[in-house]
PDB file of C-alpha atoms in Angstrom:
ATOM      1  CA  MET J  26       5.662 -27.139 -12.303  1.00  0.00           C
ATOM      2  CA  LYS J  27       9.192 -27.672 -11.009  1.00  0.00           C
ATOM      3  CA  PHE J  28      11.889 -25.043 -11.533  1.00  0.00           C
ATOM      4  CA  VAL J  29      15.537 -26.025 -11.623  1.00  0.00           C
ATOM      5  CA  CYS J  30      17.834 -23.481 -10.043  1.00  0.00           C
ATOM      6  CA  GLN J  31      21.200 -22.986 -11.632  1.00  0.00           C
ATOM      7  CA  PRO J  32      24.202 -21.659  -9.678  1.00  0.00           C
ATOM      8  CA  SER J  33      24.387 -17.898  -9.903  1.00  0.00           C
ATOM      9  CA  ASP J  34      27.255 -17.000  -7.566  1.00  0.00           C
ATOM     10  CA  SER J  35      29.300 -15.235 -10.252  1.00  0.00           C
ATOM     11  CA  ALA J  36      26.244 -13.291 -11.432  1.00  0.00           C
ATOM     12  CA  VAL J  37      25.499 -12.143  -7.890  1.00  0.00           C
ATOM     13  CA  ILE J  38      29.090 -11.069  -7.362  1.00  0.00           C
ATOM     14  CA  GLU J  39      28.908  -9.048 -10.572  1.00  0.00           C
ATOM     15  CA  LEU J  40      25.658  -7.390  -9.446  1.00  0.00           C
ATOM     16  CA  ARG J  41      27.165  -6.471  -6.100  1.00  0.00           C
ATOM     17  CA  GLU J  42      30.172  -4.930  -7.787  1.00  0.00           C
ATOM     18  CA  ARG J  43      27.917  -2.883 -10.110  1.00  0.00           C
ATOM     19  CA  ALA J  44      25.823  -1.747  -7.147  1.00  0.00           C
ATOM     20  CA  VAL J  45      28.946  -0.600  -5.295  1.00  0.00           C
ATOM     21  CA  ALA J  46      30.402   1.120  -8.348  1.00  0.00           C
ATOM     22  CA  TYR J  47      27.269   2.799  -9.719  1.00  0.00           C
ATOM     23  CA  GLY J  48      24.635   2.586  -6.967  1.00  0.00           C
ATOM     24  CA  LEU J  49      21.536   0.419  -6.739  1.00  0.00           C
ATOM     25  CA  GLY J  50      19.748   2.826  -9.066  1.00  0.00           C
ATOM     26  CA  ALA J  51      21.822   1.374 -11.891  1.00  0.00           C
ATOM     27  CA  LEU J  52      20.127  -2.015 -11.432  1.00  0.00           C
ATOM     28  CA  GLY J  53      16.762  -2.950 -12.887  1.00  0.00           C
ATOM     29  CA  ASP J  54      13.970  -4.470 -10.810  1.00  0.00           C
ATOM     30  CA  PRO J  55      14.887  -8.078 -11.755  1.00  0.00           C
ATOM     31  CA  GLU J  56      18.487  -7.446 -10.717  1.00  0.00           C
ATOM     32  CA  VAL J  57      17.515  -5.801  -7.428  1.00  0.00           C
ATOM     33  CA  LEU J  58      15.258  -8.764  -6.636  1.00  0.00           C
ATOM     34  CA  GLU J  59      18.001 -11.212  -7.591  1.00  0.00           C
ATOM     35  CA  LEU J  60      20.508  -9.446  -5.377  1.00  0.00           C
ATOM     36  CA  PHE J  61      18.088  -9.441  -2.450  1.00  0.00           C
ATOM     37  CA  LEU J  62      17.193 -13.114  -2.857  1.00  0.00           C
ATOM     38  CA  SER J  63      20.884 -14.066  -2.950  1.00  0.00           C
ATOM     39  CA  ARG J  64      21.022 -13.294   0.793  1.00  0.00           C
ATOM     40  CA  CYS J  65      19.089 -16.459   1.620  1.00  0.00           C
ATOM     41  CA  MET J  66      19.538 -18.367  -1.659  1.00  0.00           C
ATOM     42  CA  PRO J  67      23.197 -19.217  -2.262  1.00  0.00           C
ATOM     43  CA  THR J  68      22.291 -20.436  -5.739  1.00  0.00           C
ATOM     44  CA  GLY J  69      19.459 -19.872  -8.170  1.00  0.00           C
ATOM     45  CA  ALA J  70      18.589 -16.314  -7.138  1.00  0.00           C
ATOM     46  CA  ARG J  71      18.339 -15.164 -10.766  1.00  0.00           C
ATOM     47  CA  THR J  72      16.011 -18.018 -11.699  1.00  0.00           C
ATOM     48  CA  TRP J  73      13.744 -17.418  -8.732  1.00  0.00           C
ATOM     49  CA  ALA J  74      13.662 -13.671  -9.331  1.00  0.00           C
ATOM     50  CA  GLN J  75      12.420 -14.415 -12.858  1.00  0.00           C
ATOM     51  CA  VAL J  76       9.832 -16.873 -11.524  1.00  0.00           C
ATOM     52  CA  LEU J  77       8.501 -14.342  -9.011  1.00  0.00           C
ATOM     53  CA  LEU J  78       8.304 -11.531 -11.543  1.00  0.00           C
ATOM     54  CA  GLY J  79       6.677 -13.882 -14.022  1.00  0.00           C
ATOM     55  CA  THR J  80       4.046 -14.747 -11.414  1.00  0.00           C
ATOM     56  CA  TRP J  81       3.299 -11.279 -10.002  1.00  0.00           C
ATOM     57  CA  GLY J  82       4.392  -9.053 -12.865  1.00  0.00           C
ATOM     58  CA  THR J  83       6.262  -6.309 -11.019  1.00  0.00           C
ATOM     59  CA  LEU J  84       8.573  -5.877  -8.043  1.00  0.00           C
ATOM     60  CA  ASP J  85       5.724  -4.055  -6.277  1.00  0.00           C
ATOM     61  CA  GLY J  86       3.485  -7.023  -6.931  1.00  0.00           C
ATOM     62  CA  VAL J  87       6.022  -9.486  -5.557  1.00  0.00           C
ATOM     63  CA  LEU J  88       6.557  -7.536  -2.344  1.00  0.00           C
ATOM     64  CA  ALA J  89       2.818  -6.992  -1.799  1.00  0.00           C
ATOM     65  CA  ALA J  90       1.918 -10.641  -2.413  1.00  0.00           C
ATOM     66  CA  ASP J  91       0.431 -12.699   0.406  1.00  0.00           C
ATOM     67  CA  ILE J  92       3.152 -14.461   2.380  1.00  0.00           C
ATOM     68  CA  LYS J  93       1.462 -17.865   1.988  1.00  0.00           C
ATOM     69  CA  ASP J  94       1.453 -17.467  -1.793  1.00  0.00           C
ATOM     70  CA  LEU J  95       5.135 -16.523  -1.730  1.00  0.00           C
ATOM     71  CA  GLU J  96       5.960 -19.492   0.504  1.00  0.00           C
ATOM     72  CA  ALA J  97       4.300 -21.827  -1.996  1.00  0.00           C
ATOM     73  CA  VAL J  98       6.729 -20.624  -4.658  1.00  0.00           C
ATOM     74  CA  ILE J  99      10.056 -19.980  -2.907  1.00  0.00           C
ATOM     75  CA  GLY J 100       9.741 -21.360   0.627  1.00  0.00           C
ATOM     76  CA  LYS J 101       9.315 -19.829   4.079  1.00  0.00           C
ATOM     77  CA  ALA J 102      12.649 -18.086   4.648  1.00  0.00           C
ATOM     78  CA  PRO J 103      12.829 -16.150   1.337  1.00  0.00           C
ATOM     79  CA  ALA J 104       9.104 -15.314   1.589  1.00  0.00           C
ATOM     80  CA  ALA J 105       9.586 -13.932   5.099  1.00  0.00           C
ATOM     81  CA  ASP J 106      12.562 -11.845   3.933  1.00  0.00           C
ATOM     82  CA  LEU J 107      10.509 -10.346   1.100  1.00  0.00           C
ATOM     83  CA  LYS J 108       7.677  -9.434   3.468  1.00  0.00           C
ATOM     84  CA  VAL J 109      10.160  -7.833   5.866  1.00  0.00           C
ATOM     85  CA  LEU J 110      11.387  -5.689   2.959  1.00  0.00           C
ATOM     86  CA  HIS J 111       7.801  -4.732   2.120  1.00  0.00           C
ATOM     87  CA  GLU J 112       7.035  -3.863   5.744  1.00  0.00           C
ATOM     88  CA  ALA J 113      10.187  -1.738   5.961  1.00  0.00           C
ATOM     89  CA  ALA J 114       9.113   0.183   2.844  1.00  0.00           C
ATOM     90  CA  LEU J 115       5.654   0.731   4.355  1.00  0.00           C
ATOM     91  CA  ARG J 116       7.064   2.000   7.640  1.00  0.00           C
ATOM     92  CA  LEU J 117       9.504   4.303   5.880  1.00  0.00           C
ATOM     93  CA  ALA J 118       6.712   5.774   3.759  1.00  0.00           C
ATOM     94  CA  GLN J 119       4.386   6.088   6.748  1.00  0.00           C
ATOM     95  CA  GLY J 120       7.126   7.825   8.723  1.00  0.00           C
ATOM     96  CA  GLN J 121       7.414  10.423   5.965  1.00  0.00           C
ATOM     97  CA  VAL J 122       3.651  10.975   6.133  1.00  0.00           C
ATOM     98  CA  ARG J 123       3.563  11.277   9.939  1.00  0.00           C
ATOM     99  CA  ARG J 124       6.114  14.075   9.988  1.00  0.00           C
ATOM    100  CA  ARG J 125       4.167  16.324   7.600  1.00  0.00           C
ATOM    101  CA  ASP J 126       0.922  18.132   7.036  1.00  0.00           C
ATOM    102  CA  VAL J 127      -0.633  15.493   4.778  1.00  0.00           C
ATOM    103  CA  ILE J 128      -2.852  18.032   3.021  1.00  0.00           C
ATOM    104  CA  ALA J 129       0.176  20.103   2.025  1.00  0.00           C
ATOM    105  CA  SER J 130       2.230  17.006   1.128  1.00  0.00           C
ATOM    106  CA  SER J 131      -0.099  15.194  -1.250  1.00  0.00           C
ATOM    107  CA  SER J 132       2.702  13.581  -3.271  1.00  0.00           C
ATOM    108  CA  THR J 133       4.175  11.986  -0.132  1.00  0.00           C
ATOM    109  CA  LEU J 134       0.756  10.729   0.919  1.00  0.00           C
ATOM    110  CA  GLU J 135       0.042   9.305  -2.534  1.00  0.00           C
ATOM    111  CA  ALA J 136       3.389   7.492  -2.598  1.00  0.00           C
ATOM    112  CA  TYR J 137       2.564   5.888   0.739  1.00  0.00           C
ATOM    113  CA  LEU J 138      -0.913   4.838  -0.420  1.00  0.00           C
ATOM    114  CA  ARG J 139       0.472   3.282  -3.594  1.00  0.00           C
ATOM    115  CA  ILE J 140       2.787   1.085  -1.531  1.00  0.00           C
ATOM    116  CA  ARG J 141      -0.080   0.227   0.793  1.00  0.00           C
ATOM    117  CA  LEU J 142      -2.844  -0.498  -1.718  1.00  0.00           C
ATOM    118  CA  SER J 143      -1.849  -0.548  -5.388  1.00  0.00           C
ATOM    119  CA  GLU J 144      -1.170  -4.301  -5.560  1.00  0.00           C
ATOM    120  CA  ARG J 145      -4.025  -5.542  -3.384  1.00  0.00           C
ATOM    121  CA  THR J 146      -6.392  -7.968  -5.120  1.00  0.00           C
ATOM    122  CA  ARG J 147      -9.351  -7.233  -2.834  1.00  0.00           C
ATOM    123  CA  GLU J 148     -10.975  -3.945  -1.979  1.00  0.00           C
ATOM    124  CA  GLN J 149     -10.002  -2.343   1.317  1.00  0.00           C
ATOM    125  CA  PHE J 150     -11.402   0.783   2.963  1.00  0.00           C
ATOM    126  CA  ARG J 151      -8.935   2.729   5.112  1.00  0.00           C
ATOM    127  CA  VAL J 152      -9.334   5.908   7.116  1.00  0.00           C
ATOM    128  CA  LEU J 153      -6.519   8.328   7.898  1.00  0.00           C
ATOM    129  CA  PHE J 154      -7.222  10.104  11.189  1.00  0.00           C
ATOM    130  CA  LEU J 155      -5.632  13.560  11.511  1.00  0.00           C
ATOM    131  CA  ASP J 156      -4.976  16.040  14.298  1.00  0.00           C
ATOM    132  CA  ARG J 157      -5.479  19.815  14.205  1.00  0.00           C
ATOM    133  CA  ARG J 158      -2.271  20.290  12.194  1.00  0.00           C
ATOM    134  CA  ASN J 159      -3.353  17.644   9.684  1.00  0.00           C
ATOM    135  CA  HIS J 160      -0.651  15.298  10.943  1.00  0.00           C
ATOM    136  CA  LEU J 161      -1.413  11.588  10.829  1.00  0.00           C
ATOM    137  CA  ILE J 162      -2.624  10.075  14.106  1.00  0.00           C
ATOM    138  CA  ALA J 163      -3.531   6.666  12.710  1.00  0.00           C
ATOM    139  CA  ASP J 164      -4.126   4.811   9.454  1.00  0.00           C
ATOM    140  CA  GLU J 165      -6.651   2.045  10.019  1.00  0.00           C
ATOM    141  CA  VAL J 166      -8.557  -0.513   7.969  1.00  0.00           C
ATOM    142  CA  LEU J 167     -12.285  -0.129   8.632  1.00  0.00           C
ATOM    143  CA  GLY J 168     -13.577  -2.358   5.873  1.00  0.00           C
ATOM    144  CA  GLU J 169     -12.342  -5.303   3.785  1.00  0.00           C
ATOM    145  CA  GLY J 170     -14.264  -7.139   1.145  1.00  0.00           C
ATOM    146  CA  THR J 171     -14.313  -8.641  -2.321  1.00  0.00           C
ATOM    147  CA  VAL J 172     -12.684  -7.635  -5.578  1.00  0.00           C
ATOM    148  CA  ASP J 173     -15.167  -4.786  -6.027  1.00  0.00           C
ATOM    149  CA  HIS J 174     -16.719  -3.989  -2.638  1.00  0.00           C
ATOM    150  CA  ALA J 175     -15.592  -3.252   0.909  1.00  0.00           C
ATOM    151  CA  PRO J 176     -18.292  -2.569   3.509  1.00  0.00           C
ATOM    152  CA  VAL J 177     -17.821   0.505   5.680  1.00  0.00           C
ATOM    153  CA  TYR J 178     -20.026   2.011   8.378  1.00  0.00           C
ATOM    154  CA  PRO J 179     -20.079   5.799   8.977  1.00  0.00           C
ATOM    155  CA  ARG J 180     -20.914   5.291  12.655  1.00  0.00           C
ATOM    156  CA  GLU J 181     -17.714   3.266  13.145  1.00  0.00           C
ATOM    157  CA  ILE J 182     -15.614   6.007  11.528  1.00  0.00           C
ATOM    158  CA  VAL J 183     -17.137   8.650  13.810  1.00  0.00           C
ATOM    159  CA  ARG J 184     -16.706   6.453  16.885  1.00  0.00           C
ATOM    160  CA  ARG J 185     -13.040   5.806  16.098  1.00  0.00           C
ATOM    161  CA  ALA J 186     -12.365   9.485  15.338  1.00  0.00           C
ATOM    162  CA  LEU J 187     -13.722  10.435  18.757  1.00  0.00           C
ATOM    163  CA  GLN J 188     -11.624   7.759  20.453  1.00  0.00           C
ATOM    164  CA  LEU J 189      -8.482   9.108  18.776  1.00  0.00           C
ATOM    165  CA  ASP J 190      -9.453  12.753  19.341  1.00  0.00           C
ATOM    166  CA  ALA J 191      -9.116  13.290  15.594  1.00  0.00           C
ATOM    167  CA  CYS J 192     -10.206  16.579  14.065  1.00  0.00           C
ATOM    168  CA  ALA J 193     -10.292  15.384  10.468  1.00  0.00           C
ATOM    169  CA  VAL J 194     -10.181  12.288   8.300  1.00  0.00           C
ATOM    170  CA  ILE J 195      -9.193  11.271   4.804  1.00  0.00           C
ATOM    171  CA  LEU J 196     -11.076   8.328   3.333  1.00  0.00           C
ATOM    172  CA  VAL J 197      -9.151   5.885   1.148  1.00  0.00           C
ATOM    173  CA  HIS J 198     -10.041   2.746  -0.748  1.00  0.00           C
ATOM    174  CA  ASN J 199      -8.635   0.812  -3.676  1.00  0.00           C
ATOM    175  CA  HIS J 200     -10.052  -0.428  -6.958  1.00  0.00           C
ATOM    176  CA  PRO J 201      -8.294  -3.735  -7.740  1.00  0.00           C
ATOM    177  CA  SER J 202      -9.758  -3.577 -11.259  1.00  0.00           C
ATOM    178  CA  GLY J 203      -7.674  -0.479 -12.001  1.00  0.00           C
ATOM    179  CA  GLN J 204     -10.817   1.516 -12.778  1.00  0.00           C
ATOM    180  CA  THR J 205     -10.119   5.119 -11.790  1.00  0.00           C
ATOM    181  CA  SER J 206     -13.680   6.453 -11.939  1.00  0.00           C
ATOM    182  CA  PRO J 207     -15.598   6.505  -8.647  1.00  0.00           C
ATOM    183  CA  SER J 208     -18.763   4.426  -8.622  1.00  0.00           C
ATOM    184  CA  ASN J 209     -22.170   5.652  -7.537  1.00  0.00           C
ATOM    185  CA  ALA J 210     -21.682   3.580  -4.383  1.00  0.00           C
ATOM    186  CA  ASP J 211     -18.396   5.399  -3.707  1.00  0.00           C
ATOM    187  CA  LEU J 212     -20.135   8.770  -3.956  1.00  0.00           C
ATOM    188  CA  LYS J 213     -23.052   7.673  -1.774  1.00  0.00           C
ATOM    189  CA  THR J 214     -20.737   6.272   0.908  1.00  0.00           C
ATOM    190  CA  THR J 215     -18.661   9.450   0.905  1.00  0.00           C
ATOM    191  CA  GLN J 216     -21.724  11.643   1.397  1.00  0.00           C
ATOM    192  CA  GLU J 217     -23.041   9.439   4.213  1.00  0.00           C
ATOM    193  CA  ILE J 218     -19.709   9.710   6.042  1.00  0.00           C
ATOM    194  CA  VAL J 219     -19.551  13.492   5.534  1.00  0.00           C
ATOM    195  CA  GLU J 220     -23.054  13.858   6.967  1.00  0.00           C
ATOM    196  CA  ALA J 221     -22.230  11.614   9.939  1.00  0.00           C
ATOM    197  CA  CYS J 222     -19.083  13.591  10.750  1.00  0.00           C
ATOM    198  CA  ARG J 223     -20.469  17.111  10.256  1.00  0.00           C
ATOM    199  CA  PRO J 224     -22.471  17.459  13.534  1.00  0.00           C
ATOM    200  CA  LEU J 225     -19.315  16.597  15.509  1.00  0.00           C
ATOM    201  CA  ARG J 226     -17.169  19.008  13.482  1.00  0.00           C
ATOM    202  CA  ILE J 227     -14.978  16.237  12.126  1.00  0.00           C
ATOM    203  CA  VAL J 228     -13.784  17.393   8.718  1.00  0.00           C
ATOM    204  CA  VAL J 229     -13.686  14.928   5.819  1.00  0.00           C
ATOM    205  CA  HIS J 230     -10.867  16.393   3.737  1.00  0.00           C
ATOM    206  CA  ASP J 231     -11.040  13.991   0.819  1.00  0.00           C
ATOM    207  CA  HIS J 232     -11.809  10.512  -0.447  1.00  0.00           C
ATOM    208  CA  LEU J 233      -8.912   9.003  -2.384  1.00  0.00           C
ATOM    209  CA  ILE J 234      -9.172   6.023  -4.729  1.00  0.00           C
ATOM    210  CA  VAL J 235      -6.055   3.984  -5.437  1.00  0.00           C
ATOM    211  CA  ALA J 236      -6.391   2.310  -8.826  1.00  0.00           C
ATOM    212  CA  GLY J 237      -3.196   0.576  -9.884  1.00  0.00           C
ATOM    213  CA  HIS J 238      -0.528   3.244  -9.599  1.00  0.00           C
ATOM    214  CA  GLU J 239      -2.969   6.126  -9.910  1.00  0.00           C
ATOM    215  CA  VAL J 240      -4.487   7.976  -6.976  1.00  0.00           C
ATOM    216  CA  VAL J 241      -7.744   9.802  -7.714  1.00  0.00           C
ATOM    217  CA  SER J 242      -9.115  12.540  -5.463  1.00  0.00           C
ATOM    218  CA  LEU J 243     -12.883  12.982  -5.263  1.00  0.00           C
ATOM    219  CA  LYS J 244     -12.305  16.516  -3.991  1.00  0.00           C
ATOM    220  CA  ALA J 245     -10.160  17.377  -7.019  1.00  0.00           C
ATOM    221  CA  LEU J 246     -12.913  15.982  -9.255  1.00  0.00           C
ATOM    222  CA  GLY J 247     -15.438  18.305  -7.586  1.00  0.00           C
ATOM    223  CA  LEU J 248     -17.370  15.379  -6.109  1.00  0.00           C
ATOM    224  CA  MET J 249     -17.031  16.281  -2.439  1.00  0.00           C
ATOM    225  CA  LEU J 250     -20.007  18.290  -1.142  1.00  0.00           C
TER     226      LEU J 250
END
């Protein structure tokens, strides 16, 4: 399918003036995307913003999309700019997490995890490694898989925790299906990791599931032993 871009210079100028007068909060997601795209698209930014949102549904979805998929739609330069914006958002959110006790700042942690995982189409298992003050040492991917499974090995989590001198961990994985309920496999994996960490006094604070824009805590559900 071929999309014909129409000149949108006047529309972009109007958006910029609104942003200056009322702040970017006054613009909707399509308008924010249009304004951003206008940096590397002198014309047609509105059309391409609509195409991207039509393809990925939300601004979050556009920014989290694979760069190769974005390139196939809008070309290399605009795709790279969008991924830079996504990376900047990730680093900003991670910086907020690093400066705090993540256990006491659950809303900040959840916001970061939503940016990181909510739009992924395949399951990913991440581990947050924490120091004695529950500050983030590292956030690492220790398993990637299919749409409904990501292999993870308790021994690898313990080994990495020892390498980082971590005192505690938080387990995190996503459900691309949007299903918020933990599976039996999720519960079994959690227990295996808890048992592997216990002899070395590495605390497993929680196992969080990111399902769409919801973050579910196994500890809050009473499923952490």
